[in-house]
Amino acid sequence: MIVKVGSHEIHLVIAQPAATYVRFNGDVTGEDARSISNVVRHHLAGRGGRILVNVAELGGISADGRRELARAEDTFHSSSGCYCELLFIRARLTHKVILSQIISETATLPDVKLQTYFFESLDDALAWAGLSPELVFGTDLPVPRRRC
């Protein structure tokens, strides 16, 4: 299932563990971040899983957007604890700085075990996560390829 939020795209993957692929395209506003967090929260439903975040086309993240993305208590919280892996794809240094601020706020939650990984390509992230492109993007959809 694909959900569009502004110019951004979220692919909800039925897998074990649950997986979500988020592709940012352009700037992220507070409203974008709130909507994306809501979709991911409902998909993971407190059970954890993998979130693949493609930031190759990410512009900037507004201050409101950073605050919304850092409010992960509702997204990752569960009564029995939650394990989540964040896989960032094609993050530039400026993205890593902004993302590290967001991640550091999330990582302090007592019942959340959060691991972050960085990959140079979508293919590498999918292979590491053991996800087929067909599972993430559907058999009728073209798999996004790295632009040269």
PDB file of C-alpha atoms in Angstrom:
ATOM      1  CA  MET A   1       0.000   0.000   0.000  1.00  0.00           C
ATOM      2  CA  ILE A   2       1.300   3.449  -0.916  1.00  0.00           C
ATOM      3  CA  VAL A   3       0.331   6.601   0.947  1.00  0.00           C
ATOM      4  CA  LYS A   4       1.166  10.061  -0.441  1.00  0.00           C
ATOM      5  CA  VAL A   5       1.836  12.914   1.967  1.00  0.00           C
ATOM      6  CA  GLY A   6       2.439  16.079  -0.014  1.00  0.00           C
ATOM      7  CA  SER A   7       5.345  15.284  -2.345  1.00  0.00           C
ATOM      8  CA  HIS A   8       6.511  12.441  -0.073  1.00  0.00           C
ATOM      9  CA  GLU A   9       5.679   8.745  -0.392  1.00  0.00           C
ATOM     10  CA  ILE A  10       5.199   5.985   2.198  1.00  0.00           C
ATOM     11  CA  HIS A  11       5.115   2.288   1.285  1.00  0.00           C
ATOM     12  CA  LEU A  12       3.557   0.088   3.975  1.00  0.00           C
ATOM     13  CA  VAL A  13       5.011  -3.409   3.710  1.00  0.00           C
ATOM     14  CA  ILE A  14       3.389  -6.495   5.168  1.00  0.00           C
ATOM     15  CA  ALA A  15       6.456  -8.425   6.303  1.00  0.00           C
ATOM     16  CA  GLN A  16       7.875  -9.936   9.444  1.00  0.00           C
ATOM     17  CA  PRO A  17       9.077  -7.766  11.053  1.00  0.00           C
ATOM     18  CA  ALA A  18       6.835  -4.970   9.779  1.00  0.00           C
ATOM     19  CA  ALA A  19       8.529  -2.602   7.363  1.00  0.00           C
ATOM     20  CA  THR A  20       7.833   0.904   6.156  1.00  0.00           C
ATOM     21  CA  TYR A  21       9.612   2.680   3.301  1.00  0.00           C
ATOM     22  CA  VAL A  22       9.501   6.487   3.384  1.00  0.00           C
ATOM     23  CA  ARG A  23      10.785   8.506   0.426  1.00  0.00           C
ATOM     24  CA  PHE A  24      11.187  12.185   1.101  1.00  0.00           C
ATOM     25  CA  ASN A  25      10.961  14.498  -1.890  1.00  0.00           C
ATOM     26  CA  GLY A  26      11.686  18.137  -1.096  1.00  0.00           C
ATOM     27  CA  ASP A  27      11.163  20.062   2.114  1.00  0.00           C
ATOM     28  CA  VAL A  28       9.337  18.614   5.117  1.00  0.00           C
ATOM     29  CA  THR A  29       6.892  20.908   6.907  1.00  0.00           C
ATOM     30  CA  GLY A  30       5.432  20.364  10.350  1.00  0.00           C
ATOM     31  CA  GLU A  31       2.197  19.142   8.772  1.00  0.00           C
ATOM     32  CA  ASP A  32       4.077  16.719   6.500  1.00  0.00           C
ATOM     33  CA  ALA A  33       6.011  15.325   9.470  1.00  0.00           C
ATOM     34  CA  ARG A  34       2.839  14.966  11.552  1.00  0.00           C
ATOM     35  CA  SER A  35       1.057  13.100   8.736  1.00  0.00           C
ATOM     36  CA  ILE A  36       4.038  10.828   8.045  1.00  0.00           C
ATOM     37  CA  SER A  37       4.396  10.022  11.760  1.00  0.00           C
ATOM     38  CA  ASN A  38       0.686   9.171  11.975  1.00  0.00           C
ATOM     39  CA  VAL A  39       0.862   6.785   9.017  1.00  0.00           C
ATOM     40  CA  VAL A  40       3.989   5.039  10.354  1.00  0.00           C
ATOM     41  CA  ARG A  41       2.510   4.865  13.882  1.00  0.00           C
ATOM     42  CA  HIS A  42      -0.628   3.133  12.634  1.00  0.00           C
ATOM     43  CA  HIS A  43       1.325   0.715  10.458  1.00  0.00           C
ATOM     44  CA  LEU A  44       3.778  -0.324  13.176  1.00  0.00           C
ATOM     45  CA  ALA A  45       1.086  -0.219  15.895  1.00  0.00           C
ATOM     46  CA  GLY A  46       3.567  -0.365  18.774  1.00  0.00           C
ATOM     47  CA  ARG A  47       5.138  -3.605  17.548  1.00  0.00           C
ATOM     48  CA  GLY A  48       8.332  -2.183  16.112  1.00  0.00           C
ATOM     49  CA  GLY A  49       9.915  -3.099  12.826  1.00  0.00           C
ATOM     50  CA  ARG A  50      12.061  -1.544  10.152  1.00  0.00           C
ATOM     51  CA  ILE A  51      11.709   1.916   8.715  1.00  0.00           C
ATOM     52  CA  LEU A  52      13.662   2.510   5.518  1.00  0.00           C
ATOM     53  CA  VAL A  53      14.046   6.251   4.988  1.00  0.00           C
ATOM     54  CA  ASN A  54      15.229   7.445   1.588  1.00  0.00           C
ATOM     55  CA  VAL A  55      16.591  10.958   2.063  1.00  0.00           C
ATOM     56  CA  ALA A  56      18.302  11.307  -1.330  1.00  0.00           C
ATOM     57  CA  GLU A  57      15.766  13.952  -2.439  1.00  0.00           C
ATOM     58  CA  LEU A  58      15.158  15.487   0.996  1.00  0.00           C
ATOM     59  CA  GLY A  59      15.339  19.260   1.050  1.00  0.00           C
ATOM     60  CA  GLY A  60      15.131  20.872   4.464  1.00  0.00           C
ATOM     61  CA  ILE A  61      13.163  19.955   7.567  1.00  0.00           C
ATOM     62  CA  SER A  62      11.422  22.879   9.236  1.00  0.00           C
ATOM     63  CA  ALA A  63      11.758  23.386  13.000  1.00  0.00           C
ATOM     64  CA  ASP A  64       8.147  22.221  13.394  1.00  0.00           C
ATOM     65  CA  GLY A  65       8.939  19.192  11.231  1.00  0.00           C
ATOM     66  CA  ARG A  66      11.947  18.265  13.401  1.00  0.00           C
ATOM     67  CA  ARG A  67       9.815  18.554  16.547  1.00  0.00           C
ATOM     68  CA  GLU A  68       7.087  16.358  15.045  1.00  0.00           C
ATOM     69  CA  LEU A  69       9.556  13.692  13.911  1.00  0.00           C
ATOM     70  CA  ALA A  70      11.223  13.687  17.333  1.00  0.00           C
ATOM     71  CA  ARG A  71       7.902  12.980  19.078  1.00  0.00           C
ATOM     72  CA  ALA A  72       8.340   9.257  18.688  1.00  0.00           C
ATOM     73  CA  GLU A  73       6.748   8.220  21.968  1.00  0.00           C
ATOM     74  CA  ASP A  74       3.469   7.505  20.187  1.00  0.00           C
ATOM     75  CA  THR A  75       5.126   5.908  17.165  1.00  0.00           C
ATOM     76  CA  PHE A  76       7.474   3.526  18.964  1.00  0.00           C
ATOM     77  CA  HIS A  77       5.797   3.079  22.335  1.00  0.00           C
ATOM     78  CA  SER A  78       4.425  -0.241  23.478  1.00  0.00           C
ATOM     79  CA  SER A  79       3.826  -1.707  26.906  1.00  0.00           C
ATOM     80  CA  SER A  80       6.273  -4.568  26.302  1.00  0.00           C
ATOM     81  CA  GLY A  81       9.040  -2.485  24.790  1.00  0.00           C
ATOM     82  CA  CYS A  82       9.759  -1.908  21.153  1.00  0.00           C
ATOM     83  CA  TYR A  83      12.663  -2.692  18.857  1.00  0.00           C
ATOM     84  CA  CYS A  84      12.984  -0.568  15.745  1.00  0.00           C
ATOM     85  CA  GLU A  85      15.619  -0.319  13.055  1.00  0.00           C
ATOM     86  CA  LEU A  86      15.964   2.915  11.091  1.00  0.00           C
ATOM     87  CA  LEU A  87      17.711   2.450   7.753  1.00  0.00           C
ATOM     88  CA  PHE A  88      18.700   5.753   6.151  1.00  0.00           C
ATOM     89  CA  ILE A  89      19.435   5.681   2.441  1.00  0.00           C
ATOM     90  CA  ARG A  90      21.746   8.198   0.719  1.00  0.00           C
ATOM     91  CA  ALA A  91      22.000  10.615   3.639  1.00  0.00           C
ATOM     92  CA  ARG A  92      24.326  13.555   3.111  1.00  0.00           C
ATOM     93  CA  LEU A  93      26.314  15.036   5.983  1.00  0.00           C
ATOM     94  CA  THR A  94      23.775  17.835   6.534  1.00  0.00           C
ATOM     95  CA  HIS A  95      20.992  15.243   6.752  1.00  0.00           C
ATOM     96  CA  LYS A  96      22.999  13.158   9.229  1.00  0.00           C
ATOM     97  CA  VAL A  97      23.396  16.166  11.530  1.00  0.00           C
ATOM     98  CA  ILE A  98      19.666  16.954  11.509  1.00  0.00           C
ATOM     99  CA  LEU A  99      18.679  13.285  11.771  1.00  0.00           C
ATOM    100  CA  SER A 100      21.056  12.696  14.688  1.00  0.00           C
ATOM    101  CA  GLN A 101      19.255  15.414  16.672  1.00  0.00           C
ATOM    102  CA  ILE A 102      15.900  13.751  16.014  1.00  0.00           C
ATOM    103  CA  ILE A 103      17.251  10.264  16.769  1.00  0.00           C
ATOM    104  CA  SER A 104      18.908  11.358  20.032  1.00  0.00           C
ATOM    105  CA  GLU A 105      15.561  12.557  21.386  1.00  0.00           C
ATOM    106  CA  THR A 106      13.873   9.288  20.392  1.00  0.00           C
ATOM    107  CA  ALA A 107      16.662   7.057  21.736  1.00  0.00           C
ATOM    108  CA  THR A 108      16.145   8.303  25.303  1.00  0.00           C
ATOM    109  CA  LEU A 109      12.712   6.678  25.598  1.00  0.00           C
ATOM    110  CA  PRO A 110      12.954   3.953  28.268  1.00  0.00           C
ATOM    111  CA  ASP A 111      11.091   1.185  26.434  1.00  0.00           C
ATOM    112  CA  VAL A 112      12.494   1.781  22.940  1.00  0.00           C
ATOM    113  CA  LYS A 113      15.505  -0.023  21.521  1.00  0.00           C
ATOM    114  CA  LEU A 114      16.449   1.929  18.446  1.00  0.00           C
ATOM    115  CA  GLN A 115      19.203   0.986  15.989  1.00  0.00           C
ATOM    116  CA  THR A 116      20.226   3.206  13.090  1.00  0.00           C
ATOM    117  CA  TYR A 117      22.035   2.219   9.908  1.00  0.00           C
ATOM    118  CA  PHE A 118      23.177   4.197   6.892  1.00  0.00           C
ATOM    119  CA  PHE A 119      23.313   2.852   3.326  1.00  0.00           C
ATOM    120  CA  GLU A 120      24.627   4.316   0.085  1.00  0.00           C
ATOM    121  CA  SER A 121      21.933   2.705  -2.041  1.00  0.00           C
ATOM    122  CA  LEU A 122      18.384   1.423  -1.825  1.00  0.00           C
ATOM    123  CA  ASP A 123      19.548  -1.956  -3.144  1.00  0.00           C
ATOM    124  CA  ASP A 124      22.035  -2.291  -0.257  1.00  0.00           C
ATOM    125  CA  ALA A 125      19.381  -1.408   2.341  1.00  0.00           C
ATOM    126  CA  LEU A 126      16.857  -3.850   0.869  1.00  0.00           C
ATOM    127  CA  ALA A 127      19.443  -6.650   0.732  1.00  0.00           C
ATOM    128  CA  TRP A 128      20.535  -6.019   4.333  1.00  0.00           C
ATOM    129  CA  ALA A 129      16.912  -5.998   5.525  1.00  0.00           C
ATOM    130  CA  GLY A 130      16.092  -9.143   3.537  1.00  0.00           C
ATOM    131  CA  LEU A 131      13.304  -7.396   1.626  1.00  0.00           C
ATOM    132  CA  SER A 132      12.670  -7.940  -2.053  1.00  0.00           C
ATOM    133  CA  PRO A 133      11.966  -4.888  -4.219  1.00  0.00           C
ATOM    134  CA  GLU A 134       8.721  -6.553  -5.324  1.00  0.00           C
ATOM    135  CA  LEU A 135       7.544  -6.805  -1.713  1.00  0.00           C
ATOM    136  CA  VAL A 136       8.253  -3.121  -1.032  1.00  0.00           C
ATOM    137  CA  PHE A 137       7.236  -1.594  -4.366  1.00  0.00           C
ATOM    138  CA  GLY A 138       4.752  -4.128  -5.745  1.00  0.00           C
ATOM    139  CA  THR A 139       5.120  -6.131  -8.898  1.00  0.00           C
ATOM    140  CA  ASP A 140       3.508  -3.491 -11.123  1.00  0.00           C
ATOM    141  CA  LEU A 141       5.579  -0.566  -9.891  1.00  0.00           C
ATOM    142  CA  PRO A 142       9.038   0.382 -11.152  1.00  0.00           C
ATOM    143  CA  VAL A 143      11.722   0.117  -8.490  1.00  0.00           C
ATOM    144  CA  PRO A 144      13.228   3.572  -7.903  1.00  0.00           C
ATOM    145  CA  ARG A 145      16.828   3.634  -9.096  1.00  0.00           C
ATOM    146  CA  ARG A 146      19.627   5.935  -8.121  1.00  0.00           C
ATOM    147  CA  ARG A 147      19.862   8.977 -10.338  1.00  0.00           C
ATOM    148  CA  CYS A 148      23.299   9.758 -11.785  1.00  0.00           C
TER     149      CYS A 148
END
